[in-house]
Backbone as a chain_set.jsonl record, in Angstrom:
{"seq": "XXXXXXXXXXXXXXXXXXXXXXXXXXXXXXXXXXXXXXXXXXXXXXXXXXXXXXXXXXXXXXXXXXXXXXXXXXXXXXXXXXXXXXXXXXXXXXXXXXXXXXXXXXXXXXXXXXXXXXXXXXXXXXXXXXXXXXXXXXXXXXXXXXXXXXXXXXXXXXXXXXXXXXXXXXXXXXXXXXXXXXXXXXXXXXXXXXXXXXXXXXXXX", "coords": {"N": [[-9.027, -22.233, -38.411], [-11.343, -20.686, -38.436], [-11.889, -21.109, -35.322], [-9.403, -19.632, -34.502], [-10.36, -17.132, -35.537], [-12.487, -16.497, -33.977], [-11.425, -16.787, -31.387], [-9.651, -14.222, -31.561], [-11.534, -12.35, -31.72], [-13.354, -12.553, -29.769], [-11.16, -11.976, -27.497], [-10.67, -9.421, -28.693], [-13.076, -7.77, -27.669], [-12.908, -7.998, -25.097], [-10.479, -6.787, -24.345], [-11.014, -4.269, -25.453], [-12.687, -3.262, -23.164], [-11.028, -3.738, -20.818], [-9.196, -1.089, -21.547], [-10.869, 0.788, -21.412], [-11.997, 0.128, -18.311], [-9.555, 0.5, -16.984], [-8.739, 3.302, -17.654], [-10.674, 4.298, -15.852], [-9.807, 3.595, -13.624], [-7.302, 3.997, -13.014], [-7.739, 6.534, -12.686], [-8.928, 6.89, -10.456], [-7.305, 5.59, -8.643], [-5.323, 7.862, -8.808], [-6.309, 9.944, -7.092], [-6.696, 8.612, -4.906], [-3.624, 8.435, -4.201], [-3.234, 11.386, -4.229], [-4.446, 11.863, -1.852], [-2.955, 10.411, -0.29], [-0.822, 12.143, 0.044], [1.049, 12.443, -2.183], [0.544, 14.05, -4.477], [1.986, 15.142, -6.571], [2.041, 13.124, -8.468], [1.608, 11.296, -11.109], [-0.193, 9.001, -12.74], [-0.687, 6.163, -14.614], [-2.257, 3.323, -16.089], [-0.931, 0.855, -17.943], [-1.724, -0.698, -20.807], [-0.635, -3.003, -23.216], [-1.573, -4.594, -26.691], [-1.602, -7.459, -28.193], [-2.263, -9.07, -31.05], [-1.072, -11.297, -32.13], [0.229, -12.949, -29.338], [-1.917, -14.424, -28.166], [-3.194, -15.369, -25.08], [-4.538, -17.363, -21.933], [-5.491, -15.412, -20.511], [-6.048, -13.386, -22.559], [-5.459, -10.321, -24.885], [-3.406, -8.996, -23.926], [-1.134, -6.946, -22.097], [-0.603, -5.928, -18.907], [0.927, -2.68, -17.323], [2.396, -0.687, -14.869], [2.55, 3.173, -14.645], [4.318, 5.309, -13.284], [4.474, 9.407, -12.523], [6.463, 10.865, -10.606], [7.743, 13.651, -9.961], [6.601, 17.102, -11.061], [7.02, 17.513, -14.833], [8.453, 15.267, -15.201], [8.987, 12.347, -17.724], [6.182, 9.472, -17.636], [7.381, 6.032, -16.279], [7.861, 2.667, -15.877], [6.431, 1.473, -13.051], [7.993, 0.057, -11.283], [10.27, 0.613, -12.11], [11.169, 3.168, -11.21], [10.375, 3.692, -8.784], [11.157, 4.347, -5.054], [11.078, 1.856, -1.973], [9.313, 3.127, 0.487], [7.371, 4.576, -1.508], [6.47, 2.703, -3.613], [4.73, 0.952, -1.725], [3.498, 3.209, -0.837], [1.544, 3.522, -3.136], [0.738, 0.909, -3.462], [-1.153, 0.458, -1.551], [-2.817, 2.665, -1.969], [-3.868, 1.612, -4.836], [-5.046, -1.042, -3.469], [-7.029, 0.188, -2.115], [-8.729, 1.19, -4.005], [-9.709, -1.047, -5.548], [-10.952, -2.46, -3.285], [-13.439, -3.226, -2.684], [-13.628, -5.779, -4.449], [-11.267, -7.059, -4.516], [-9.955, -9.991, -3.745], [-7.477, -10.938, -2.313], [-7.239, -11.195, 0.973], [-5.111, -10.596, 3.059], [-3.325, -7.584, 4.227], [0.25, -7.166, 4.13], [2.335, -4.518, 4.567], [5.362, -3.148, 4.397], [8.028, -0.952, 5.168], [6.558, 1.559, 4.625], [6.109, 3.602, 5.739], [8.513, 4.793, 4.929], [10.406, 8.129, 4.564], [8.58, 9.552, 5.258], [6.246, 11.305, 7.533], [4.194, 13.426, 9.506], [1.365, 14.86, 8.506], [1.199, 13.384, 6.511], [1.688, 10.733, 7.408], [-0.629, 10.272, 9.068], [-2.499, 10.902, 7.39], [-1.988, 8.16, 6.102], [-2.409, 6.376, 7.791], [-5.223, 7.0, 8.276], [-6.08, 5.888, 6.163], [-5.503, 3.177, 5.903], [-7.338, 2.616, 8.128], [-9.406, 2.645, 6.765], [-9.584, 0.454, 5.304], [-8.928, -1.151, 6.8], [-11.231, -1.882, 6.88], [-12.053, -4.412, 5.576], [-10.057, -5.91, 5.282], [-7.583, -7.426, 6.656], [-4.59, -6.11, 8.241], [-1.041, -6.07, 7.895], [1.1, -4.035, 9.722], [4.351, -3.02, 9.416], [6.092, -0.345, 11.352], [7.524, 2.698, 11.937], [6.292, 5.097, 13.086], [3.985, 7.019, 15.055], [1.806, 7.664, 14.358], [0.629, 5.819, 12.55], [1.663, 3.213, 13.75], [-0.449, 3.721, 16.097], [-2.751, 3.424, 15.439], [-3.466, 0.599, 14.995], [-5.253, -2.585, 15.839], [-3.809, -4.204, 17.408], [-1.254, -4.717, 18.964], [2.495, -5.291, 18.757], [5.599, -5.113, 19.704], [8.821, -5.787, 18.085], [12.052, -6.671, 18.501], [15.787, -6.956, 18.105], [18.43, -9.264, 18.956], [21.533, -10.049, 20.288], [22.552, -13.597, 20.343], [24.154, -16.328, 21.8], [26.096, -15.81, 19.286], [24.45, -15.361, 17.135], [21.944, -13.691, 15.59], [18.796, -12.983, 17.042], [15.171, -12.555, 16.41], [12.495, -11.47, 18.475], [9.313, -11.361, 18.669], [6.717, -9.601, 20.933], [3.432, -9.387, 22.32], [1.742, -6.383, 22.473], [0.734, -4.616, 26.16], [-2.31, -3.019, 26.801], [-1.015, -0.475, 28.992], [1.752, -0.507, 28.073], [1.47, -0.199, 25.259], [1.104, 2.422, 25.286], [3.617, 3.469, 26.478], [5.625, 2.111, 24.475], [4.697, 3.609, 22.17], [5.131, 6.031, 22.906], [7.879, 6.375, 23.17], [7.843, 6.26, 19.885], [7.307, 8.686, 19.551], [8.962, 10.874, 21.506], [11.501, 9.368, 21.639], [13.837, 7.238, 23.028], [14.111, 8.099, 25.987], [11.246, 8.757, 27.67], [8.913, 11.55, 28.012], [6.898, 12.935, 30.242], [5.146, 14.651, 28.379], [4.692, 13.055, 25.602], [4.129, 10.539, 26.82], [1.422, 11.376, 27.214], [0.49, 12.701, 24.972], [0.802, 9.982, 23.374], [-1.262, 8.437, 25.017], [-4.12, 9.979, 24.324], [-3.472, 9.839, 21.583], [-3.895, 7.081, 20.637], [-6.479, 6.875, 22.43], [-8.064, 8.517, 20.693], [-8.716, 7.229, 18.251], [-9.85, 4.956, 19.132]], "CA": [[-9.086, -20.835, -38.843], [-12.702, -20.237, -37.768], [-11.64, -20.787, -33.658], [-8.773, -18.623, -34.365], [-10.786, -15.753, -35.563], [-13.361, -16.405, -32.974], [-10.483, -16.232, -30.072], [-9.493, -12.797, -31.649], [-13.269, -11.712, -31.381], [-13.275, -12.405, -27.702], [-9.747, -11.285, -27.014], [-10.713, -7.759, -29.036], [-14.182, -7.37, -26.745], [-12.227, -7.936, -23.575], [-9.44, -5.393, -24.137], [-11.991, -2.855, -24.982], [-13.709, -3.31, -21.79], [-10.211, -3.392, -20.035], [-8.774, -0.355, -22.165], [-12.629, 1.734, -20.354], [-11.675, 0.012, -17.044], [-8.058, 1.226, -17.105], [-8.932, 4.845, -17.602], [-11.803, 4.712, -14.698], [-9.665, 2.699, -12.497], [-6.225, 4.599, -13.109], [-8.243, 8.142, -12.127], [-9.575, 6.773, -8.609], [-5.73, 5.571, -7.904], [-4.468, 8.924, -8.772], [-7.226, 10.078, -6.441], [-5.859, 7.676, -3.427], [-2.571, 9.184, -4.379], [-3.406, 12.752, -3.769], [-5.108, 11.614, -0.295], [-2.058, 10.285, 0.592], [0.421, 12.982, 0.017], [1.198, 12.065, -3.144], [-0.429, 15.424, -5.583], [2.246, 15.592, -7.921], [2.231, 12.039, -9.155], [1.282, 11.418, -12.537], [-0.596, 7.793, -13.166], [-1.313, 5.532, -15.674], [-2.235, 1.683, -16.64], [-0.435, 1.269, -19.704], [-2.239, -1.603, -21.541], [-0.374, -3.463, -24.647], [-2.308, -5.397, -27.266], [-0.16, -8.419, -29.412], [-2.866, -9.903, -31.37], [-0.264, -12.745, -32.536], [0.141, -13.38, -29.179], [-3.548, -14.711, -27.302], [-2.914, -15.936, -23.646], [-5.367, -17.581, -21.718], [-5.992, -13.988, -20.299], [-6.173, -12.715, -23.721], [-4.12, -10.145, -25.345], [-2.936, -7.657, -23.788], [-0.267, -6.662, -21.381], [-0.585, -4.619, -18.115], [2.057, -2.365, -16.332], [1.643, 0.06, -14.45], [3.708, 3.956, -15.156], [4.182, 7.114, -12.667], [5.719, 9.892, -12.435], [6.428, 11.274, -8.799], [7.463, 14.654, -10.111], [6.129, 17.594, -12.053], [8.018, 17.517, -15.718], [9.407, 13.604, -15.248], [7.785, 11.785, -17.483], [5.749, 8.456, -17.145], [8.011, 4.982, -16.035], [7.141, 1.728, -14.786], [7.132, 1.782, -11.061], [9.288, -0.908, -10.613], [12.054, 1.136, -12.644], [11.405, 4.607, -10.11], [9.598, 4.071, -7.504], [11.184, 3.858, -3.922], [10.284, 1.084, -1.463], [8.125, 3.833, 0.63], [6.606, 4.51, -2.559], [5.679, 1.697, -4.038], [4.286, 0.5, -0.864], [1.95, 3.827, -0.6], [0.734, 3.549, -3.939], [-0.061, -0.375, -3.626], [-2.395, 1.145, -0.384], [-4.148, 3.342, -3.451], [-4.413, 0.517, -5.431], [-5.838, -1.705, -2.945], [-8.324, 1.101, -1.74], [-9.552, 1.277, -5.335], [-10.137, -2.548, -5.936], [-11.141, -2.66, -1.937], [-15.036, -4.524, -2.536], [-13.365, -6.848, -5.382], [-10.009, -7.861, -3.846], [-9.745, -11.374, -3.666], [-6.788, -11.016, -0.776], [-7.812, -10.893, 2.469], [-4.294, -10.129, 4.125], [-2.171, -7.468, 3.084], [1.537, -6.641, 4.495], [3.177, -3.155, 4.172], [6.436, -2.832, 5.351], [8.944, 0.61, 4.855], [5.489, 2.101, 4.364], [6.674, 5.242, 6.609], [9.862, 5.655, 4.482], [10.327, 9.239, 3.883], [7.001, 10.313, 5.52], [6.061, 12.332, 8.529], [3.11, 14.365, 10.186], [0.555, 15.05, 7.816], [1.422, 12.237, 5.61], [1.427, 9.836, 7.997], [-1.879, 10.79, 9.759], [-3.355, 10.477, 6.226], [-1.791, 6.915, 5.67], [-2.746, 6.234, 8.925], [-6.354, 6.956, 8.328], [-6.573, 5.227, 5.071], [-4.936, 1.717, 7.025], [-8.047, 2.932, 9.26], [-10.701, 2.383, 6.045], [-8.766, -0.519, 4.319], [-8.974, -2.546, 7.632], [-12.644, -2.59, 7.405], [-12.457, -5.264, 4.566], [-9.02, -6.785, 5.014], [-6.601, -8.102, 7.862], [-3.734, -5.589, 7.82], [0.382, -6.229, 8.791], [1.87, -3.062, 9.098], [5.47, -2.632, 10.081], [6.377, 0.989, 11.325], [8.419, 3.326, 12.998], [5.719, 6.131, 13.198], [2.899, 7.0, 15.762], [0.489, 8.216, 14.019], [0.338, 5.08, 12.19], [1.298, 2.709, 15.149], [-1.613, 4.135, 17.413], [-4.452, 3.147, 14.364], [-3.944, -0.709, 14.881], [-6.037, -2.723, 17.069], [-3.078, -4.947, 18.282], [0.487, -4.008, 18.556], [3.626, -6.219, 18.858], [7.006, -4.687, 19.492], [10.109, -6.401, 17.558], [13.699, -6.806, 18.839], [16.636, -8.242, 17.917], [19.326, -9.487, 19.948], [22.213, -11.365, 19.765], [22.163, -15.181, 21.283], [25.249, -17.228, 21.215], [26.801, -15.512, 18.298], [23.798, -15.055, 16.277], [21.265, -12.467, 15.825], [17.431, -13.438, 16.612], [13.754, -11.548, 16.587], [11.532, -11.719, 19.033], [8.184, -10.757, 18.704], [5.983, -9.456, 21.857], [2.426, -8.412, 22.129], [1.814, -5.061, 23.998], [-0.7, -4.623, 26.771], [-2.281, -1.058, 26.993], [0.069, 0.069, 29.485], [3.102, -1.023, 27.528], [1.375, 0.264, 24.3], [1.033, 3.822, 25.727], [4.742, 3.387, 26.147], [6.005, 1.988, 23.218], [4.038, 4.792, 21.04], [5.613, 7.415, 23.292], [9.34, 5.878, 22.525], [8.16, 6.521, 18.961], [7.042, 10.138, 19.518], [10.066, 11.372, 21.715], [12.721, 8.817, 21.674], [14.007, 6.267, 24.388], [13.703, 8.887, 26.979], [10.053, 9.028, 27.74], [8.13, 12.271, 28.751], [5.166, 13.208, 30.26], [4.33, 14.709, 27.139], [4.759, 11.929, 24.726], [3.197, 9.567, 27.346], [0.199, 12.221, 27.072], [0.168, 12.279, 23.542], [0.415, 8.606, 23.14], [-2.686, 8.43, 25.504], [-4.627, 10.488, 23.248], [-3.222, 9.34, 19.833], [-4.879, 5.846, 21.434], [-8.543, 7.314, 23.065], [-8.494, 9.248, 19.067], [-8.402, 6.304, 17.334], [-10.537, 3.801, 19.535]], "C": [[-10.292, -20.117, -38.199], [-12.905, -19.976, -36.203], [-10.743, -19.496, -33.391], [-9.252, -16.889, -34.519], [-12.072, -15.529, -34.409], [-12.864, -15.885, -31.267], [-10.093, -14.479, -30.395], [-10.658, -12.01, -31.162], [-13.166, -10.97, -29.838], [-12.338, -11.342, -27.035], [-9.551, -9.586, -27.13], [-11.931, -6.919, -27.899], [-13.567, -6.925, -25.707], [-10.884, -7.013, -24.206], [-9.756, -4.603, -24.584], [-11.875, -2.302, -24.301], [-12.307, -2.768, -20.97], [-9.556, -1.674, -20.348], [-9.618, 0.873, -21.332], [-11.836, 1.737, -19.038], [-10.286, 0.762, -16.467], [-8.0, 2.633, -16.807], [-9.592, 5.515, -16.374], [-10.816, 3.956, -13.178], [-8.136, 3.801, -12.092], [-6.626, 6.359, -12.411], [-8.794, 7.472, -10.575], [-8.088, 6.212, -8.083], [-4.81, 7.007, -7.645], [-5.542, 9.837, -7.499], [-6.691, 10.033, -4.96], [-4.68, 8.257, -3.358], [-2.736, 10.672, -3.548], [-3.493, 12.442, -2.332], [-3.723, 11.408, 0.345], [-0.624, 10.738, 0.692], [1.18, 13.05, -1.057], [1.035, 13.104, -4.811], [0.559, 15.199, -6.523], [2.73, 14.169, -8.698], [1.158, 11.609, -10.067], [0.91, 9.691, -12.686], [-1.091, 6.926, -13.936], [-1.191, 3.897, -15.875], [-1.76, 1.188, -18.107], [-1.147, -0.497, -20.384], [-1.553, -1.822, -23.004], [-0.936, -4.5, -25.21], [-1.24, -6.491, -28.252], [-1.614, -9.679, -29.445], [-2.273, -11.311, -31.691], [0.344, -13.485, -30.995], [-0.771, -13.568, -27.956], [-2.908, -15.875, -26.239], [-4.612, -16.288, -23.278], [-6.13, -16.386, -20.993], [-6.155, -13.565, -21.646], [-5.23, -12.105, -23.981], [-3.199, -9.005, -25.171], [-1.823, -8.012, -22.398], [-0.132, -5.903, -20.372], [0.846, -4.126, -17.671], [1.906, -1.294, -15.728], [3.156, 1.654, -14.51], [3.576, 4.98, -14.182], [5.74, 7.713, -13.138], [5.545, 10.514, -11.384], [7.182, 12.796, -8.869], [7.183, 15.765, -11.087], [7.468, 17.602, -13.102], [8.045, 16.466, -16.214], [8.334, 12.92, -16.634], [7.706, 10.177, -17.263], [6.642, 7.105, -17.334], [7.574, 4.1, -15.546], [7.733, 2.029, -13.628], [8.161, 1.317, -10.724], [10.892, -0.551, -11.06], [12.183, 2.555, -10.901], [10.845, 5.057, -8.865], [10.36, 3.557, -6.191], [10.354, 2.707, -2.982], [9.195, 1.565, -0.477], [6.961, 4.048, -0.433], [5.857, 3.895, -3.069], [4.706, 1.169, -2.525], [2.717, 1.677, -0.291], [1.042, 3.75, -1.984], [0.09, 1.758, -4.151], [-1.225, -0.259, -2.576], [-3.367, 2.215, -1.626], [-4.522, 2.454, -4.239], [-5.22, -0.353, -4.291], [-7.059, -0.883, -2.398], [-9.284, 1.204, -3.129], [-10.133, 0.187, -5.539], [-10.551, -2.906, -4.772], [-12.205, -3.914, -2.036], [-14.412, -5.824, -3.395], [-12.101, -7.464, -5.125], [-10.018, -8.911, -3.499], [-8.707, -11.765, -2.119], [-7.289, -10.503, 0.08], [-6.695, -10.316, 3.298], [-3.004, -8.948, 3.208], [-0.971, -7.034, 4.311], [2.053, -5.31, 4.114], [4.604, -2.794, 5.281], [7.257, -1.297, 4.433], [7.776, 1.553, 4.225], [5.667, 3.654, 4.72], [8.002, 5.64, 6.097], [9.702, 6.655, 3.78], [8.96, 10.251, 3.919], [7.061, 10.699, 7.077], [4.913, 13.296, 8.777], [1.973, 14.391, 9.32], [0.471, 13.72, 7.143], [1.15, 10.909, 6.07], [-0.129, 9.68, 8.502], [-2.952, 9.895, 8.563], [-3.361, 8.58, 5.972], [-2.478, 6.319, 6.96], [-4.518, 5.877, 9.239], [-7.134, 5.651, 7.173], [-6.384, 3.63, 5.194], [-6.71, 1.43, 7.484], [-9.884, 2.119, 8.267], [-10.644, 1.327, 5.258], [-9.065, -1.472, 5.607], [-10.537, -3.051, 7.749], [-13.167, -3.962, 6.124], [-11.093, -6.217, 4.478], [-7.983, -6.866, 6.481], [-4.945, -7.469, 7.191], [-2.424, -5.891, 9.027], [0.876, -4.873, 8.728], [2.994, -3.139, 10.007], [6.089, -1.0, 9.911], [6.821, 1.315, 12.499], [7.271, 4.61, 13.591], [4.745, 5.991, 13.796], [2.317, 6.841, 15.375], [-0.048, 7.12, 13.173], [-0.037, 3.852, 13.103], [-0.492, 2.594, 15.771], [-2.822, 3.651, 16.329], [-4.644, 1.437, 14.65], [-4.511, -0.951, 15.9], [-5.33, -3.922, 17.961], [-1.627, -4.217, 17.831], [1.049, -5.098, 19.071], [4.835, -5.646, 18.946], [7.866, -5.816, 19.02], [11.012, -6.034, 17.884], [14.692, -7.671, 18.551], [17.521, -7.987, 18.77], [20.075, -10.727, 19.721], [22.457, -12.643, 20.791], [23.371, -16.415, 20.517], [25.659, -17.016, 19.356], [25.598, -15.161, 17.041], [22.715, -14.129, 16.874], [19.387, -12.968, 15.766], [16.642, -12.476, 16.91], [12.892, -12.383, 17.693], [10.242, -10.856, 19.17], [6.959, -10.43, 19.923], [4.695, -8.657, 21.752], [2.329, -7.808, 23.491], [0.518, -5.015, 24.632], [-0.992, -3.446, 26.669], [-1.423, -0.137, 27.144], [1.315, -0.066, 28.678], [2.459, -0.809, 25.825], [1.506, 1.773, 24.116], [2.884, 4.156, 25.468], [5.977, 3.495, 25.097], [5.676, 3.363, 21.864], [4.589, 6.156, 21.363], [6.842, 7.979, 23.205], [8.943, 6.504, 20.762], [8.501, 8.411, 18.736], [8.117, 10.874, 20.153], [11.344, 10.231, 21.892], [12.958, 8.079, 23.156], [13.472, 6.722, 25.325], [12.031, 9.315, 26.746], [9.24, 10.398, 28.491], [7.059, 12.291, 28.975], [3.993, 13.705, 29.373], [4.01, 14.0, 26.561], [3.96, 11.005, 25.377], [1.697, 10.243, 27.166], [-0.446, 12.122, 25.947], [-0.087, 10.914, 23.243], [-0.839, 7.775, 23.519], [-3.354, 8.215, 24.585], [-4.921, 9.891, 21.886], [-4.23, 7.799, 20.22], [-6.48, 6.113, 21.742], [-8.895, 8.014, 21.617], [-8.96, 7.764, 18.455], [-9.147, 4.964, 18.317], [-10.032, 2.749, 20.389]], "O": [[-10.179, -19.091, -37.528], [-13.649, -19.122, -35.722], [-10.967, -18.606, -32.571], [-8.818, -15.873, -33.977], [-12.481, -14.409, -34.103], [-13.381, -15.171, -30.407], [-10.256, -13.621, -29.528], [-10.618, -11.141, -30.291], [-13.034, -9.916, -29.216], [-12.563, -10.336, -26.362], [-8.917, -8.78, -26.449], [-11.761, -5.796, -27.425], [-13.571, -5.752, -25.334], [-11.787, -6.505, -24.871], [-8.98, -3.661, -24.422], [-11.31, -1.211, -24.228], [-12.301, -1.629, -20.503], [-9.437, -0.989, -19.332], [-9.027, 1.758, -20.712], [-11.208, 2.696, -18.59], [-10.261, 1.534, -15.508], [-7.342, 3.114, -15.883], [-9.378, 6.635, -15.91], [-11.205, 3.889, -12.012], [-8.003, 4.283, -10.968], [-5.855, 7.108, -11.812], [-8.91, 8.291, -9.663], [-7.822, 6.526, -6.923], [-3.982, 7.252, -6.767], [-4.759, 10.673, -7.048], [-6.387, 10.917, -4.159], [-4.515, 8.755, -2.245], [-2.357, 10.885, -2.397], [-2.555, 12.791, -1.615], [-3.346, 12.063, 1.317], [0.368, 10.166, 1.144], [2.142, 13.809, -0.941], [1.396, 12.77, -5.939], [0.035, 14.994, -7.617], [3.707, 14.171, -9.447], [-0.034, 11.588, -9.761], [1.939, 9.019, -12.75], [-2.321, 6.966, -13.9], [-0.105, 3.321, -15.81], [-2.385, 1.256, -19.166], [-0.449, -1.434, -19.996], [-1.795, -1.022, -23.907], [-0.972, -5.51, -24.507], [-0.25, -6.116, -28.88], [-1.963, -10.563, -28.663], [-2.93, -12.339, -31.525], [0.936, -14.549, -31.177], [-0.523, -13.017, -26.883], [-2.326, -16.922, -26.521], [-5.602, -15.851, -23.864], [-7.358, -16.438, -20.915], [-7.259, -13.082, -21.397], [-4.12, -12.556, -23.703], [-2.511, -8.341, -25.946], [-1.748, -9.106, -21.839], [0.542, -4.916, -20.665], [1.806, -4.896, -17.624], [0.93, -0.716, -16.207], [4.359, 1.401, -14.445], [2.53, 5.621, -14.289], [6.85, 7.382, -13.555], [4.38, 10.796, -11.102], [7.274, 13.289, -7.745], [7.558, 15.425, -12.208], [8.625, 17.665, -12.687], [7.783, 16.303, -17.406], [7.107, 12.987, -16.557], [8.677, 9.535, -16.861], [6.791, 6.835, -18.526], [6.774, 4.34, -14.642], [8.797, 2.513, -13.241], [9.083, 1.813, -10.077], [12.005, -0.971, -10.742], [12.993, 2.659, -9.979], [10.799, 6.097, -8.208], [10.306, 2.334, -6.059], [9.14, 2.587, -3.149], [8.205, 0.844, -0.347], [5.794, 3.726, -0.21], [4.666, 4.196, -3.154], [3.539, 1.14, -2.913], [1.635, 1.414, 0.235], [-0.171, 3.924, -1.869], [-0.858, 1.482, -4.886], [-2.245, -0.912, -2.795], [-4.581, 2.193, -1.829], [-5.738, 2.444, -4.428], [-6.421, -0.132, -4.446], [-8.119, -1.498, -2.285], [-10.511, 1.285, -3.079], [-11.332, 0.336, -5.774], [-10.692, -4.125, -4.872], [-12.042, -5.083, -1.684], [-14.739, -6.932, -2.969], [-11.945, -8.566, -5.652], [-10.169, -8.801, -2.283], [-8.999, -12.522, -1.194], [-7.798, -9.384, 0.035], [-7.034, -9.579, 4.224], [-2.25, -9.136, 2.254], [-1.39, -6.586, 5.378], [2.129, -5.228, 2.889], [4.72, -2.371, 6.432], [6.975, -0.846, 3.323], [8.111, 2.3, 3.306], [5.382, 4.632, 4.029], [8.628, 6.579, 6.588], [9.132, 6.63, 2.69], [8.496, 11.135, 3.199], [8.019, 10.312, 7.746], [4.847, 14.119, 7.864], [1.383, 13.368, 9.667], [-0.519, 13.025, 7.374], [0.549, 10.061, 5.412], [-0.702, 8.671, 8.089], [-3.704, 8.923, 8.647], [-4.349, 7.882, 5.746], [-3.372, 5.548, 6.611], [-5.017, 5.025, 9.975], [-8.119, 4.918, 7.256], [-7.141, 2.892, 4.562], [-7.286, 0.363, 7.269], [-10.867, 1.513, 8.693], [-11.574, 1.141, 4.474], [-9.462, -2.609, 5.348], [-11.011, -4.028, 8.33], [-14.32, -4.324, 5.888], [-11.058, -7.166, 3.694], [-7.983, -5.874, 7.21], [-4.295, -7.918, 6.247], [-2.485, -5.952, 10.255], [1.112, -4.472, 7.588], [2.807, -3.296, 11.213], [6.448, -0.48, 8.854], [6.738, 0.779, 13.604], [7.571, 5.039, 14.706], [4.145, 4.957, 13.504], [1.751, 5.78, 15.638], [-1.244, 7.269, 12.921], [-1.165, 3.417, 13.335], [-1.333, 1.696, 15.808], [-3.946, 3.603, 16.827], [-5.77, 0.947, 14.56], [-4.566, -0.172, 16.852], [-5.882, -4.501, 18.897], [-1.175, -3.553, 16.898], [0.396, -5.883, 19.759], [5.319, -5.7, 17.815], [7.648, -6.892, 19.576], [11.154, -4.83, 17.673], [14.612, -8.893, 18.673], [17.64, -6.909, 19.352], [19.753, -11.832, 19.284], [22.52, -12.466, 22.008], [23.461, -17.013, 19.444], [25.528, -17.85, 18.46], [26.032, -14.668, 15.999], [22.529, -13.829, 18.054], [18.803, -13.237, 14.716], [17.059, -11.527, 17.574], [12.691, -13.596, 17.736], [10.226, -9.768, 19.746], [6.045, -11.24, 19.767], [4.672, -7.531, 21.257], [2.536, -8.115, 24.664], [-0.552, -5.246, 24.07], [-0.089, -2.64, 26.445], [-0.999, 0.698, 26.346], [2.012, 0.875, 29.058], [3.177, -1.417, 25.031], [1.907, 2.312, 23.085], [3.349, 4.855, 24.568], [6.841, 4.347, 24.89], [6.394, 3.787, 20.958], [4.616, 7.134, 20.616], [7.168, 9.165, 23.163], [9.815, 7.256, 20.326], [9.357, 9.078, 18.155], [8.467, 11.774, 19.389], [12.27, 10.734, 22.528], [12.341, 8.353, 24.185], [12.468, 6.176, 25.783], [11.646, 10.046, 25.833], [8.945, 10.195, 29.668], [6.172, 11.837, 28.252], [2.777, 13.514, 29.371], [2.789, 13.862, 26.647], [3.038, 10.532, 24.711], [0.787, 9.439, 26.96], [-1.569, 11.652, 25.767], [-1.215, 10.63, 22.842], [-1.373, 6.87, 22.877], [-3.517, 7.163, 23.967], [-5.954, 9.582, 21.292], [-5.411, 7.803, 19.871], [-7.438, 5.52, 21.247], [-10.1, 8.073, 21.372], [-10.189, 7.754, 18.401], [-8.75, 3.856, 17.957], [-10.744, 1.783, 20.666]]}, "num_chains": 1, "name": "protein.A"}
């Protein structure tokens, strides 16, 4: 009886503390949000307490709730959030927890779904402040993202005796200039796009 009310003790301290953290942590995501095109999304850490039942985490429950437009209101992500979506707001979350992140590598794929010019640029930049603490994969169709890494790889598939395989190639300069200029005007390469692609490259280091 005496451990049991002693585990409650603990269990009530620490979901305080988290209950504080939640509030301070949930406003610098919605924050990251805005930055990344994101303004009318609505964020929150929803914390549930079940004193009857104490985990070796203690006693509470995280999940996490938006809403992505004005009115809606708040859902877990995993009910309404697109796979662009979720994928820019786990880039706000990891920018928030950046110094204390335990992972070192993160992946973002369909990151550019449903984004374009401004939006990208932004995500683009924020890739740009996220790589200075972590080893980033990004898979994308978009320049302005593209042109921020400090290696590139084009992917192709192709079919090979009846089946369909990937091959992965890393690009040299020349053949990065390229590739980035395919994103910006399409197969057909111009002198513009090769220009721009330059650029987007000598911007970005």
């Amino acid at each position: 009886r005496r451990f049991k009310k002693e585990l409650f003790t603990c269990s009530e301290k620490i979901s305080q503390k988290r209950k504080k953290t939640a509030i301070m942590l949930g406003s610098i995501i919605k924050q990251n949000l805005d930055h990344l095109n994101m303004p009318q999304t609505q964020f929150k850490i929803n914390l549930i307490s079940n004193p009857d039942n104490i985990l070796d985490t203690g006693m509470d429950l995280c999940e996490f709730f938006i809403s992505t437009n004005i009115g809606e209101e708040l859902r877990p992500v995993v009910k309404i959030a697109s796979g662009g979506e979720i994928s820019r707001i786990m880039l706000a979350i990891k920018m928030a927890l950046q110094s204390k992140d335990i992972v070192n590598t993160l992946i973002f794929d369909e990151i550019d779904s449903g984004i374009s010019g401004a939006t990208a640029e932004r995500v683009g930049d924020t890739f740009e402040k996220l790589a200075e603490s972590h080893q980033i994969l990004c898979i994308t169709h978009l320049s302005q993202i593209a042109g921020k890494g400090n290696t590139h790889f084009k992917v192709s598939k192709k079919v090979n005796k009846d089946r369909i395989t990937a091959d992965i190639y890393k690009l040299s300069h020349s053949e990065r200039v390229r590739e980035i200029a395919i994103l910006i005007s399409g197969q057909k390469v111009t002198e513009s796009s090769r220009k721009q692609a330059k650029e987007l490259l000598q911007l970005n280091g």
